[in-house]
Amino acid sequence: MSLEAGWQAASSLARDFADQWSGDEPGGAIIGFDASGVRFAHAGGVESLSTLAPFTADSVVRYASVTKHVFAAMVLHRGDVIGLDDRLGVHLPELQKPLADVTVGRALDMSGGLPDTRECLTLLGLSVYTETEARQLLEFLATLTRLNFDAGTEVSYSNTGYRLIEAALERKGFAFDAFIQREIAVPLGIFLKAPDVWNDTVPGLVPGYWKAPEKWQLSAAGLHISASGSLAGSGRALARWTQALVSGEGKFAGLLQKLSAARPLADGRASGYGLGLRWSSLGARKFVGHGGSHPGYKSYFLLDPVGKTGFVVVSNREDTNCYRIALGAMAALTGEQLPRTDCTIPDGLYVADTGALWLEMRNGIANCLDAEDTLYDDGEGWFSSRSASSPMRLRWTGETLEGEIGHAARRLLPVTPQPAGAELDGSWQTPLYGAHLEIRDGSAIMGIGPTRRAMPLHDIGDGRFLFTLHDGPWIKRVCLNRLGDDRLELVLSRSRMMEYIRKG
């Protein structure tokens, strides 16, 4: 297949996806480009359900975690004041061990084990809508004394490293948005903006939406956003920036290689996650990019460093699978086959021998500690997430589920959930934070007043229980893990260390 035929195939696929966003629903844009410029831009749906103005490639959205590689570029740019091998505690002396001993590089490459701030707040009972400030969150993080795992032993996604390093640079007088304007937006002639909080005004920003059971809802969030996901701009602006990045234009020469360079784990194995970038593959070809997700917004970009081509997908609706669209377009362009799913691991719930690790299989999708990934056929009975940010490779032996999760060896056994007994009944609290959890009649009870809710507990063995928490657009499955007669922890994929003690 000729390159021109590849572009026609990619454009046709992108148009088909865009046409699925109807004129009375939120939508998105899909852009393909090479070193010479934009090859196509297709859009569908609307910017706003109030105005019904059509969504275009110039509609401004929140990029969310697509921001990460841009902030990592700032960290590399300021190598005179902060280094990848520096301990976080050198720059933020209020941090306690072991967080203080995590290096800047591990904080950026997802191997640091840093608990995710947003998921910590969820486990304390704070809603996605609860407003928080940067100073408050830094003070909170300075109280933590546990990591999710020993630094360098796993890869698991967390936003906290970016938040902490941004705070360190701000103390030295370097602001993220100032870097963006000076080094990227102005030189490239594009609009980009990194607001501090959700309610800051951003020129042209379109609303984000999530689908409730019967209608669309406006999105919102209270968390101070931080450089882990604060950047906003249009699909066209993101395409122009990533085009300059993959082409190595001017002062950006070599930057993509530095950001995407292999990062070793403590045992020397290389992970597929760099500095705000993750590697993907189709056949023998390798591509690099990253996605983003905020309530009501989704984004992804995927680059071919060899062909100097790329795709950008942005959307103002919660249900868009931007990675699937970008990978499909790249497959159409290159003629490579998309990976097969065909997962034969039996549906059901699996748990590790000890600890809070659980995984549920359903129709080829693995939900591990409430983080979902499709598993693809890796041959000889193995199935892989093919995700550098949530790596997973598993097989079913007929008795156990074995392999690696987050690059750590794992063995899980099937389990049938049972109703919870009364052994944990009573009041539980986190004295330092004032959070309260009540367990009664087989349910975990959180919240106050009209937000108080009882969530049924499902016993999965050896002092471990699952319950489901609803919070606006999010549904979280939390593991309650008993640590002793009077201690328990609440666990999500990105926060595995929030402890409660029995009250009185």
Short mmCIF file of C-alpha atoms in Angstrom, two decimals:
data_model
loop_
_atom_site.label_atom_id
_atom_site.label_comp_id
_atom_site.label_asym_id
_atom_site.label_seq_id
_atom_site.Cartn_x
_atom_site.Cartn_y
_atom_site.Cartn_z
CA MET A 1 0.00 0.00 0.00
CA SER A 2 1.33 3.44 -0.96
CA LEU A 3 1.70 6.19 1.62
CA GLU A 4 -0.99 8.24 -0.09
CA ALA A 5 -3.38 5.28 0.02
CA GLY A 6 -2.54 4.92 3.71
CA TRP A 7 -3.50 8.52 4.36
CA GLN A 8 -6.77 8.02 2.50
CA ALA A 9 -7.53 4.95 4.61
CA ALA A 10 -6.68 6.76 7.84
CA SER A 11 -8.81 9.74 6.86
CA SER A 12 -11.76 7.51 5.99
CA LEU A 13 -11.53 5.71 9.32
CA ALA A 14 -11.31 9.00 11.20
CA ARG A 15 -14.31 10.39 9.33
CA ASP A 16 -16.34 7.30 10.24
CA PHE A 17 -15.55 7.81 13.92
CA ALA A 18 -16.33 11.55 13.77
CA ASP A 19 -19.64 10.88 12.03
CA GLN A 20 -20.76 8.88 15.07
CA TRP A 21 -20.83 12.12 17.09
CA SER A 22 -24.26 13.47 16.18
CA GLY A 23 -25.25 17.12 15.89
CA ASP A 24 -27.15 17.17 19.18
CA GLU A 25 -24.45 15.54 21.36
CA PRO A 26 -20.95 16.47 22.55
CA GLY A 27 -18.29 15.50 20.06
CA GLY A 28 -14.64 15.75 19.16
CA ALA A 29 -12.01 16.15 16.48
CA ILE A 30 -9.50 13.79 14.84
CA ILE A 31 -6.43 15.22 13.09
CA GLY A 32 -3.75 13.46 11.07
CA PHE A 33 -0.46 15.15 10.15
CA ASP A 34 3.03 14.62 8.82
CA ALA A 35 6.14 16.79 8.75
CA SER A 36 4.64 18.99 6.04
CA GLY A 37 1.43 19.82 7.89
CA VAL A 38 -2.12 18.64 8.55
CA ARG A 39 -3.28 15.89 6.19
CA PHE A 40 -6.88 15.81 7.43
CA ALA A 41 -9.10 17.11 10.22
CA HIS A 42 -12.51 15.57 10.87
CA ALA A 43 -14.92 16.64 13.59
CA GLY A 44 -18.41 15.83 14.78
CA GLY A 45 -20.86 16.66 17.52
CA VAL A 46 -21.14 20.03 19.22
CA GLU A 47 -19.02 22.24 21.45
CA SER A 48 -21.92 23.08 23.72
CA LEU A 49 -25.36 21.62 24.27
CA SER A 50 -26.52 25.16 25.04
CA THR A 51 -25.47 26.76 21.76
CA LEU A 52 -25.22 23.63 19.57
CA ALA A 53 -22.20 25.22 17.89
CA PRO A 54 -20.39 22.47 15.98
CA PHE A 55 -17.24 20.99 17.44
CA THR A 56 -14.21 21.75 15.23
CA ALA A 57 -10.47 21.17 15.22
CA ASP A 58 -10.16 24.64 16.80
CA SER A 59 -12.46 23.94 19.76
CA VAL A 60 -10.54 24.38 23.03
CA VAL A 61 -10.65 21.45 25.46
CA ARG A 62 -8.79 20.22 28.51
CA TYR A 63 -5.95 17.92 27.43
CA ALA A 64 -5.71 16.36 30.92
CA SER A 65 -2.71 14.00 31.23
CA VAL A 66 -1.47 14.78 27.74
CA THR A 67 0.01 17.67 29.74
CA LYS A 68 2.58 15.39 31.36
CA HIS A 69 5.17 15.28 28.58
CA VAL A 70 5.06 19.08 28.30
CA PHE A 71 5.80 19.45 32.00
CA ALA A 72 8.56 16.84 31.72
CA ALA A 73 10.05 18.99 28.95
CA MET A 74 10.10 21.87 31.44
CA VAL A 75 11.90 19.70 33.99
CA LEU A 76 14.57 18.82 31.41
CA HIS A 77 14.81 22.50 30.42
CA ARG A 78 15.50 23.45 34.04
CA GLY A 79 18.18 20.82 34.59
CA ASP A 80 20.31 23.53 36.19
CA VAL A 81 18.03 23.59 39.25
CA ILE A 82 16.50 20.10 39.37
CA GLY A 83 17.86 16.73 38.21
CA LEU A 84 16.20 13.42 37.45
CA ASP A 85 18.37 11.68 40.05
CA ASP A 86 17.58 14.21 42.80
CA ARG A 87 15.55 12.98 45.76
CA LEU A 88 12.20 14.75 46.09
CA GLY A 89 13.11 15.57 49.69
CA VAL A 90 16.00 17.74 48.52
CA HIS A 91 13.53 20.14 46.92
CA LEU A 92 10.56 19.56 49.26
CA PRO A 93 12.10 19.03 52.71
CA GLU A 94 8.70 18.72 54.40
CA LEU A 95 8.12 15.35 52.71
CA GLN A 96 8.59 12.32 54.94
CA LYS A 97 10.31 9.06 54.09
CA PRO A 98 9.80 7.04 51.98
CA LEU A 99 8.21 9.67 49.69
CA ALA A 100 11.16 12.00 50.27
CA ASP A 101 13.56 9.35 48.94
CA VAL A 102 11.77 8.87 45.61
CA THR A 103 13.81 10.43 42.81
CA VAL A 104 12.49 13.03 40.41
CA GLY A 105 12.89 10.59 37.52
CA ARG A 106 10.86 7.88 39.23
CA ALA A 107 8.21 10.43 40.19
CA LEU A 108 7.81 11.21 36.48
CA ASP A 109 8.09 7.70 35.00
CA MET A 110 5.39 6.06 37.15
CA SER A 111 7.80 3.76 39.00
CA GLY A 112 7.96 5.85 42.19
CA GLY A 113 5.02 4.26 44.01
CA LEU A 114 3.67 7.69 44.96
CA PRO A 115 0.01 7.53 46.05
CA ASP A 116 -2.25 9.47 43.71
CA THR A 117 -3.67 12.56 45.40
CA ARG A 118 -7.15 12.37 43.88
CA GLU A 119 -7.63 8.71 44.81
CA CYS A 120 -6.36 9.37 48.34
CA LEU A 121 -9.08 11.98 48.72
CA THR A 122 -11.68 9.55 47.36
CA LEU A 123 -10.70 7.04 50.04
CA LEU A 124 -11.17 9.75 52.67
CA GLY A 125 -14.71 10.34 51.42
CA LEU A 126 -14.08 13.56 49.48
CA SER A 127 -16.01 13.92 46.22
CA VAL A 128 -14.57 14.77 42.81
CA TYR A 129 -16.43 18.07 43.24
CA THR A 130 -14.75 19.03 46.54
CA GLU A 131 -12.54 22.09 46.01
CA THR A 132 -8.92 21.91 47.16
CA GLU A 133 -5.96 24.26 46.86
CA ALA A 134 -2.34 23.54 45.96
CA ARG A 135 -1.04 24.52 49.41
CA GLN A 136 -3.56 22.29 51.20
CA LEU A 137 -2.71 19.33 49.02
CA LEU A 138 1.02 19.74 49.51
CA GLU A 139 0.50 19.84 53.29
CA PHE A 140 -1.58 16.68 53.00
CA LEU A 141 1.07 14.87 50.95
CA ALA A 142 3.68 15.86 53.54
CA THR A 143 1.82 13.74 56.11
CA LEU A 144 2.04 10.50 54.09
CA THR A 145 4.43 7.80 55.28
CA ARG A 146 3.63 4.92 52.89
CA LEU A 147 4.17 4.31 49.20
CA ASN A 148 1.95 2.14 47.02
CA PHE A 149 5.02 -0.08 46.42
CA ASP A 150 8.78 0.17 46.80
CA ALA A 151 10.15 2.71 44.32
CA GLY A 152 11.52 1.11 41.18
CA THR A 153 9.81 -2.26 41.61
CA GLU A 154 6.63 -1.63 39.61
CA VAL A 155 5.00 0.72 37.13
CA SER A 156 1.59 2.04 38.15
CA TYR A 157 -0.01 5.30 37.15
CA SER A 158 -0.07 8.25 39.56
CA ASN A 159 -0.34 12.01 39.12
CA THR A 160 1.34 12.94 42.40
CA GLY A 161 4.93 13.09 41.16
CA TYR A 162 4.04 15.82 38.68
CA ARG A 163 2.23 17.78 41.37
CA LEU A 164 5.21 17.61 43.73
CA ILE A 165 7.81 18.55 41.13
CA GLU A 166 5.69 21.48 39.95
CA ALA A 167 5.59 22.73 43.55
CA ALA A 168 9.38 22.36 43.78
CA LEU A 169 9.93 24.39 40.62
CA GLU A 170 7.48 27.07 41.70
CA ARG A 171 9.48 27.55 44.90
CA LYS A 172 12.48 28.27 42.70
CA GLY A 173 10.51 30.87 40.75
CA PHE A 174 9.60 28.80 37.67
CA ALA A 175 5.91 28.63 36.72
CA PHE A 176 4.58 26.01 34.32
CA ASP A 177 2.31 28.30 32.31
CA ALA A 178 5.12 30.84 31.86
CA PHE A 179 7.30 28.07 30.40
CA ILE A 180 4.51 27.03 28.03
CA GLN A 181 3.99 30.56 26.72
CA ARG A 182 7.68 31.40 26.34
CA GLU A 183 8.99 28.11 24.97
CA ILE A 184 6.07 26.59 23.04
CA ALA A 185 2.91 28.65 22.48
CA VAL A 186 4.48 31.92 21.31
CA PRO A 187 7.23 30.37 19.14
CA LEU A 188 4.70 28.08 17.40
CA GLY A 189 1.94 30.69 17.20
CA ILE A 190 -0.65 28.56 18.99
CA PHE A 191 -2.95 28.98 21.98
CA LEU A 192 -2.17 26.87 25.03
CA LYS A 193 -3.06 27.60 28.64
CA ALA A 194 -2.37 25.84 31.95
CA PRO A 195 -4.90 27.09 34.54
CA ASP A 196 -4.38 26.33 38.22
CA VAL A 197 -7.92 25.25 39.06
CA TRP A 198 -10.97 24.03 37.18
CA ASN A 199 -12.89 27.27 37.67
CA ASP A 200 -10.18 29.51 36.22
CA THR A 201 -11.37 31.07 32.97
CA VAL A 202 -9.72 29.81 29.79
CA PRO A 203 -10.53 31.69 26.56
CA GLY A 204 -12.70 29.59 24.27
CA LEU A 205 -12.83 26.54 26.55
CA VAL A 206 -15.83 24.37 25.63
CA PRO A 207 -17.85 22.53 28.29
CA GLY A 208 -17.16 18.88 29.01
CA TYR A 209 -19.98 16.35 29.42
CA TRP A 210 -20.62 12.93 30.91
CA LYS A 211 -23.61 10.70 30.23
CA ALA A 212 -25.92 10.03 33.15
CA PRO A 213 -28.43 7.19 32.69
CA GLU A 214 -30.96 9.44 30.97
CA LYS A 215 -29.20 12.66 29.90
CA TRP A 216 -25.92 14.51 29.46
CA GLN A 217 -24.45 16.30 32.46
CA LEU A 218 -21.94 19.16 32.61
CA SER A 219 -18.64 18.07 34.07
CA ALA A 220 -16.81 19.72 36.96
CA ALA A 221 -13.97 18.97 39.37
CA GLY A 222 -12.69 20.61 42.52
CA LEU A 223 -9.12 19.28 42.71
CA HIS A 224 -6.31 21.74 42.09
CA ILE A 225 -5.30 20.44 38.67
CA SER A 226 -1.47 20.73 38.73
CA ALA A 227 0.98 20.10 35.92
CA SER A 228 -0.15 16.48 35.83
CA GLY A 229 -3.11 17.55 33.70
CA SER A 230 -3.72 21.30 33.57
CA LEU A 231 -3.03 22.12 29.92
CA ALA A 232 -5.87 23.30 27.66
CA GLY A 233 -5.92 24.01 23.94
CA SER A 234 -7.47 22.89 20.67
CA GLY A 235 -6.91 19.74 18.69
CA ARG A 236 -5.19 21.81 16.01
CA ALA A 237 -2.83 23.38 18.58
CA LEU A 238 -1.93 19.95 19.94
CA ALA A 239 -1.29 18.70 16.41
CA ARG A 240 1.01 21.66 15.69
CA TRP A 241 3.00 21.09 18.89
CA THR A 242 3.34 17.32 18.44
CA GLN A 243 4.25 17.85 14.78
CA ALA A 244 7.14 20.09 15.91
CA LEU A 245 8.07 17.49 18.52
CA VAL A 246 8.14 14.47 16.19
CA SER A 247 9.86 16.44 13.42
CA GLY A 248 12.48 17.89 15.75
CA GLU A 249 11.88 21.43 14.57
CA GLY A 250 14.48 24.00 15.64
CA LYS A 251 15.08 24.02 19.38
CA PHE A 252 12.83 20.97 19.78
CA ALA A 253 15.39 18.75 18.02
CA GLY A 254 16.10 15.68 20.11
CA LEU A 255 13.44 16.47 22.73
CA LEU A 256 11.15 13.59 21.78
CA GLN A 257 14.05 11.16 22.11
CA LYS A 258 14.88 12.45 25.60
CA LEU A 259 11.28 12.32 26.79
CA SER A 260 10.64 8.83 25.38
CA ALA A 261 13.99 7.26 26.34
CA ALA A 262 13.77 3.91 28.15
CA ARG A 263 13.57 4.20 31.92
CA PRO A 264 14.93 1.26 33.94
CA LEU A 265 13.31 -0.35 36.93
CA ALA A 266 15.44 -1.12 39.98
CA ASP A 267 16.35 -4.55 38.55
CA GLY A 268 17.50 -3.04 35.26
CA ARG A 269 14.48 -3.98 33.15
CA ALA A 270 13.26 -1.20 30.92
CA SER A 271 9.65 -0.08 31.18
CA GLY A 272 7.73 1.32 28.25
CA TYR A 273 6.88 4.53 30.08
CA GLY A 274 9.25 7.48 29.72
CA LEU A 275 8.83 11.03 30.94
CA GLY A 276 5.15 11.70 30.32
CA LEU A 277 5.14 9.46 27.23
CA ARG A 278 4.25 5.80 26.68
CA TRP A 279 5.23 3.43 23.91
CA SER A 280 2.77 1.38 21.84
CA SER A 281 3.32 -1.06 19.00
CA LEU A 282 1.66 -2.47 15.91
CA GLY A 283 3.50 -5.45 14.50
CA ALA A 284 7.19 -4.53 14.47
CA ARG A 285 6.51 -0.79 14.47
CA LYS A 286 6.74 1.30 17.62
CA PHE A 287 4.84 4.49 18.32
CA VAL A 288 4.88 6.94 21.20
CA GLY A 289 2.18 9.15 22.68
CA HIS A 290 -0.06 9.68 25.68
CA GLY A 291 -3.69 10.09 26.63
CA GLY A 292 -5.66 12.28 28.96
CA SER A 293 -8.90 12.01 30.90
CA HIS A 294 -10.69 14.65 32.95
CA PRO A 295 -14.38 14.50 33.84
CA GLY A 296 -16.06 15.25 30.51
CA TYR A 297 -12.86 15.41 28.41
CA LYS A 298 -10.74 12.80 26.64
CA SER A 299 -7.62 13.16 24.49
CA TYR A 300 -4.81 11.18 22.89
CA PHE A 301 -1.90 11.74 20.53
CA LEU A 302 0.14 9.03 18.83
CA LEU A 303 3.40 9.67 16.96
CA ASP A 304 5.55 7.66 14.56
CA PRO A 305 9.12 8.85 15.21
CA VAL A 306 10.35 7.12 12.05
CA GLY A 307 7.71 8.30 9.61
CA LYS A 308 7.33 11.72 11.31
CA THR A 309 3.55 11.27 11.30
CA GLY A 310 0.96 11.52 14.00
CA PHE A 311 -2.67 11.63 15.05
CA VAL A 312 -4.46 13.76 17.62
CA VAL A 313 -7.89 13.01 19.06
CA VAL A 314 -9.70 15.39 21.42
CA SER A 315 -13.25 15.19 22.75
CA ASN A 316 -15.62 16.91 25.16
CA ARG A 317 -17.46 13.74 26.11
CA GLU A 318 -16.58 11.20 28.79
CA ASP A 319 -17.23 8.09 26.70
CA THR A 320 -14.74 8.66 23.85
CA ASN A 321 -12.01 6.02 23.47
CA CYS A 322 -9.37 8.32 21.99
CA TYR A 323 -6.60 5.71 22.11
CA ARG A 324 -8.66 3.27 20.05
CA ILE A 325 -9.26 5.94 17.42
CA ALA A 326 -5.61 7.06 17.26
CA LEU A 327 -4.28 3.49 17.11
CA GLY A 328 -6.85 2.56 14.45
CA ALA A 329 -5.82 5.53 12.32
CA MET A 330 -2.14 4.60 12.68
CA ALA A 331 -2.93 1.02 11.66
CA ALA A 332 -4.80 2.29 8.60
CA LEU A 333 -1.89 4.56 7.65
CA THR A 334 0.82 1.93 8.04
CA GLY A 335 -1.10 -1.12 6.89
CA GLU A 336 -0.38 -2.89 10.17
CA GLN A 337 -2.99 -5.10 11.81
CA LEU A 338 -4.66 -4.08 15.04
CA PRO A 339 -4.00 -6.51 17.90
CA ARG A 340 -6.52 -9.31 18.43
CA THR A 341 -8.40 -9.61 21.69
CA ASP A 342 -9.81 -13.16 21.72
CA CYS A 343 -9.02 -13.40 25.43
CA THR A 344 -9.77 -16.87 26.81
CA ILE A 345 -9.14 -16.13 30.48
CA PRO A 346 -12.39 -17.15 32.21
CA ASP A 347 -14.66 -14.39 33.44
CA GLY A 348 -14.75 -14.03 37.19
CA LEU A 349 -13.03 -12.57 40.23
CA TYR A 350 -9.45 -13.44 41.22
CA VAL A 351 -7.42 -12.52 44.31
CA ALA A 352 -3.80 -12.81 45.41
CA ASP A 353 -2.85 -15.12 48.27
CA THR A 354 -2.35 -12.12 50.56
CA GLY A 355 -2.81 -8.37 50.39
CA ALA A 356 -5.39 -6.24 48.66
CA LEU A 357 -4.70 -7.26 45.05
CA TRP A 358 -7.81 -8.35 43.15
CA LEU A 359 -8.69 -8.62 39.49
CA GLU A 360 -11.94 -9.24 37.68
CA MET A 361 -12.19 -10.55 34.12
CA ARG A 362 -15.23 -9.71 32.05
CA ASN A 363 -15.44 -10.20 28.27
CA GLY A 364 -11.68 -9.85 27.82
CA ILE A 365 -11.36 -6.74 29.99
CA ALA A 366 -9.27 -6.98 33.15
CA ASN A 367 -10.28 -4.76 36.05
CA CYS A 368 -7.35 -4.71 38.48
CA LEU A 369 -7.84 -2.68 41.65
CA ASP A 370 -10.47 -0.67 39.71
CA ALA A 371 -8.21 0.08 36.72
CA GLU A 372 -9.58 -1.42 33.49
CA ASP A 373 -7.53 -2.65 30.53
CA THR A 374 -8.43 -4.72 27.49
CA LEU A 375 -6.24 -7.80 27.19
CA TYR A 376 -4.84 -8.72 23.76
CA ASP A 377 -3.65 -12.08 22.48
CA ASP A 378 0.11 -12.38 23.04
CA GLY A 379 0.40 -15.97 21.83
CA GLU A 380 0.84 -19.33 23.58
CA GLY A 381 -1.97 -18.63 26.03
CA TRP A 382 -0.67 -15.27 27.20
CA PHE A 383 -2.70 -12.06 27.11
CA SER A 384 -1.29 -8.56 27.48
CA SER A 385 -2.69 -5.09 28.12
CA ARG A 386 -0.11 -3.70 25.67
CA SER A 387 -0.13 -0.63 27.89
CA ALA A 388 3.10 0.92 29.15
CA SER A 389 1.24 2.91 31.81
CA SER A 390 -0.64 -0.12 33.18
CA PRO A 391 1.42 -3.13 32.01
CA MET A 392 -0.16 -6.53 32.46
CA ARG A 393 0.66 -9.95 31.00
CA LEU A 394 -1.33 -12.93 32.23
CA ARG A 395 -2.31 -16.49 31.45
CA TRP A 396 -4.81 -18.96 32.91
CA THR A 397 -3.27 -22.30 33.89
CA GLY A 398 -6.59 -23.99 34.59
CA GLU A 399 -6.20 -23.38 38.30
CA THR A 400 -4.50 -19.99 38.73
CA LEU A 401 -4.05 -16.70 36.95
CA GLU A 402 -0.33 -15.99 36.70
CA GLY A 403 2.04 -13.54 35.10
CA GLU A 404 2.95 -9.91 35.72
CA ILE A 405 0.97 -6.84 36.72
CA GLY A 406 2.89 -3.58 36.70
CA HIS A 407 6.02 -5.65 35.86
CA ALA A 408 5.71 -7.43 39.25
CA ALA A 409 5.19 -11.20 39.32
CA ARG A 410 1.66 -12.11 40.40
CA ARG A 411 -0.37 -15.23 41.11
CA LEU A 412 -4.12 -14.99 41.65
CA LEU A 413 -6.77 -17.55 42.52
CA PRO A 414 -10.44 -17.55 41.56
CA VAL A 415 -12.85 -16.59 44.30
CA THR A 416 -16.61 -16.35 44.71
CA PRO A 417 -17.67 -13.27 46.71
CA GLN A 418 -19.80 -13.87 49.78
CA PRO A 419 -21.96 -11.53 51.90
CA ALA A 420 -19.96 -9.79 54.61
CA GLY A 421 -20.21 -10.92 58.21
CA ALA A 422 -20.18 -8.78 61.34
CA GLU A 423 -16.49 -9.05 62.28
CA LEU A 424 -15.68 -5.49 61.15
CA ASP A 425 -18.84 -3.84 62.47
CA GLY A 426 -18.20 -0.57 64.26
CA SER A 427 -16.78 2.88 63.67
CA TRP A 428 -13.45 3.47 61.95
CA GLN A 429 -11.51 6.71 61.53
CA THR A 430 -8.36 8.38 60.25
CA PRO A 431 -7.45 10.59 63.24
CA LEU A 432 -5.04 12.75 61.25
CA TYR A 433 -7.60 13.60 58.55
CA GLY A 434 -10.94 13.41 60.32
CA ALA A 435 -12.40 10.85 57.94
CA HIS A 436 -15.01 8.44 59.30
CA LEU A 437 -16.18 5.05 58.08
CA GLU A 438 -18.93 2.98 59.66
CA ILE A 439 -19.44 -0.72 59.00
CA ARG A 440 -22.83 -2.14 59.85
CA ASP A 441 -25.27 -4.73 58.50
CA GLY A 442 -22.86 -5.86 55.80
CA SER A 443 -22.24 -2.39 54.39
CA ALA A 444 -19.61 0.34 54.49
CA ILE A 445 -21.21 3.70 55.32
CA MET A 446 -19.56 7.02 54.40
CA GLY A 447 -20.65 10.63 54.12
CA ILE A 448 -22.77 12.99 56.17
CA GLY A 449 -26.32 14.30 55.87
CA PRO A 450 -27.89 13.75 52.45
CA THR A 451 -24.56 12.47 51.06
CA ARG A 452 -24.46 9.58 53.53
CA ARG A 453 -24.58 6.28 51.69
CA ALA A 454 -24.41 2.60 52.55
CA MET A 455 -22.37 0.45 50.15
CA PRO A 456 -22.74 -3.35 50.42
CA LEU A 457 -19.54 -5.21 51.28
CA HIS A 458 -18.62 -8.37 49.38
CA ASP A 459 -16.27 -10.75 51.18
CA ILE A 460 -13.49 -12.05 48.89
CA GLY A 461 -11.60 -13.90 51.61
CA ASP A 462 -8.87 -13.44 54.22
CA GLY A 463 -10.16 -10.12 55.52
CA ARG A 464 -10.68 -8.52 52.11
CA PHE A 465 -13.94 -6.95 50.96
CA LEU A 466 -15.10 -4.99 47.91
CA PHE A 467 -17.62 -2.16 47.82
CA THR A 468 -18.75 0.21 45.06
CA LEU A 469 -18.65 3.98 45.51
CA HIS A 470 -20.54 6.34 43.16
CA ASP A 471 -19.15 9.86 42.72
CA GLY A 472 -20.65 11.91 39.87
CA PRO A 473 -19.23 10.55 36.59
CA TRP A 474 -17.08 8.00 38.41
CA ILE A 475 -17.86 4.56 39.77
CA LYS A 476 -15.09 3.23 42.04
CA ARG A 477 -14.69 -0.32 43.33
CA VAL A 478 -12.75 -0.10 46.57
CA CYS A 479 -10.98 -2.92 48.37
CA LEU A 480 -11.21 -2.88 52.15
CA ASN A 481 -8.25 -4.89 53.45
CA ARG A 482 -8.08 -5.86 57.12
CA LEU A 483 -4.58 -5.29 58.54
CA GLY A 484 -5.39 -6.35 62.11
CA ASP A 485 -8.16 -6.40 64.67
CA ASP A 486 -8.22 -2.61 64.84
CA ARG A 487 -6.60 -1.56 61.52
CA LEU A 488 -7.74 -1.66 57.93
CA GLU A 489 -6.80 0.02 54.67
CA LEU A 490 -8.86 1.19 51.72
CA VAL A 491 -7.23 0.47 48.37
CA LEU A 492 -7.60 1.66 44.78
CA SER A 493 -5.12 1.14 41.96
CA ARG A 494 -3.49 4.53 42.40
CA SER A 495 -3.77 4.77 46.19
CA ARG A 496 -3.02 1.63 48.21
CA MET A 497 -2.17 2.95 51.66
CA MET A 498 -5.05 4.86 53.25
CA GLU A 499 -5.41 3.40 56.75
CA TYR A 500 -8.32 3.56 59.20
CA ILE A 501 -8.27 2.49 62.84
CA ARG A 502 -11.16 1.28 64.96
CA LYS A 503 -12.69 4.08 66.99
CA GLY A 504 -12.83 3.76 70.76
#
